[in-house]
Amino acid sequence: MWKTCLRGRNFTLKLPGNTRPRQVQRLGDDDVLALCKCLQNSECVTGEPPVLCQKVIVCQKVIFDGNSSLLSLRLSGNKIGRGGGMEVAGMLQENSTLQELQLADCDLVNRVQFLKGFHADILHRPLLFSHQEEWAVHCSAMLTVNSSLVELHLGKMGMTDTGMERLTEGLRRNRGLRYLDLRCNRVTRDGARHLASMLKQNRVLEIVDLSSNRIEDDGAAHLSEAISWPGCSLKELSVCRNSIAAEGLLSLAQAVKANTSLTHIYIWGNYLEEPVCQVTPSLISSGRLRQEQTDVTPYEVDGHVFLAEVFQSLRKHVYSTDCDGTDVPAKTDATL
């Protein structure tokens, strides 16, 4: 039956029972093992959904040993731990077809080893305890040689300015990455300075999410200088919740005026003082910043202008991989 169903076309399996409410029947270990055996010699299935399975390593061995068409594998939420992570890493050393791997919240000790050769990777909340941020060194080395990765999510990594410095060393020489997600880390003005220095040299990176860090006015000034730099390719930037006051936000506003390629900017959660409230409406009314491409909107009370939050933000994922391996824009997500 499977051979009949799989013959002649490519498709992605979707088994959402594992992510829906508990009353929906979930896949068990034996179910997933049987499914993987069916897929072992299939050349049509290019994507596989997340599976809740303690025998995930056995299943992935079955898939990788006999299936050379799998492009996307999403294991987020499965607690495969260090042992499972090492097994998957070993298998990936021999696999040359997988282009997307999602391993969010899998309780892995180190997920940087999975990055090579993938178009997108999700690394949120790793179990890393090193104060030296060795993961950033390895990730930087990967970015130096990797030309296929276009989207990298490093949210909630506990990244400090030291980690940012290491990461930007690889980003300076990277010519493929277009989306860099650095949300919810511990980056301050010095980390923003390293990032800004890299943006002056990198002509590929288009989207940076720095929300929920602490770059403050000085960090915003560094980013503003980079955005205004000739040839800067940045198109979308989020600095929400970064303790930025009027000085830093005004410098960003001037950078938006100077760089017409920057079309999206998100600033909510900072100190939106009166000077900022006055300059933002002029950016919107002049057409330089479209209302749907920022997360604030002006309103007036008793002759004073204020800014209200608009529930818009950077998309979670901008690029995805089609079944033929071609990068295509992902569907827009309303919020983060």
Coordinates of N, CA and C in Angstrom, one line a residue, residues 246 250 273-280:
A246 N 15.6 58.0 24.4 CA 15.4 58.9 23.3 C 16.7 59.0 22.4
L250 N 16.4 58.0 18.5 CA 16.5 59.0 17.5 C 17.6 58.8 16.5
E273 N 10.0 58.3 24.7 CA 9.8 59.6 25.2 C 9.4 60.6 24.1
E274 N 9.0 61.8 24.5 CA 8.4 62.7 23.6 C 9.1 63.0 22.3
P275 N 10.4 63.2 22.3 CA 11.1 63.4 21.0 C 10.9 62.2 20.0
V276 N 10.9 61.0 20.6 CA 10.7 59.8 19.7 C 9.3 59.8 19.2
C277 N 8.4 60.1 20.1 CA 7.0 60.2 19.6 C 6.7 61.2 18.6
Q278 N 7.5 62.2 18.5 CA 7.3 63.3 17.5 C 8.0 62.9 16.2
V279 N 9.1 62.2 16.2 CA 9.8 61.9 14.9 C 9.2 60.7 14.2
T280 N 8.6 59.8 15.0 CA 8.0 58.6 14.3 C 6.9 58.9 13.4

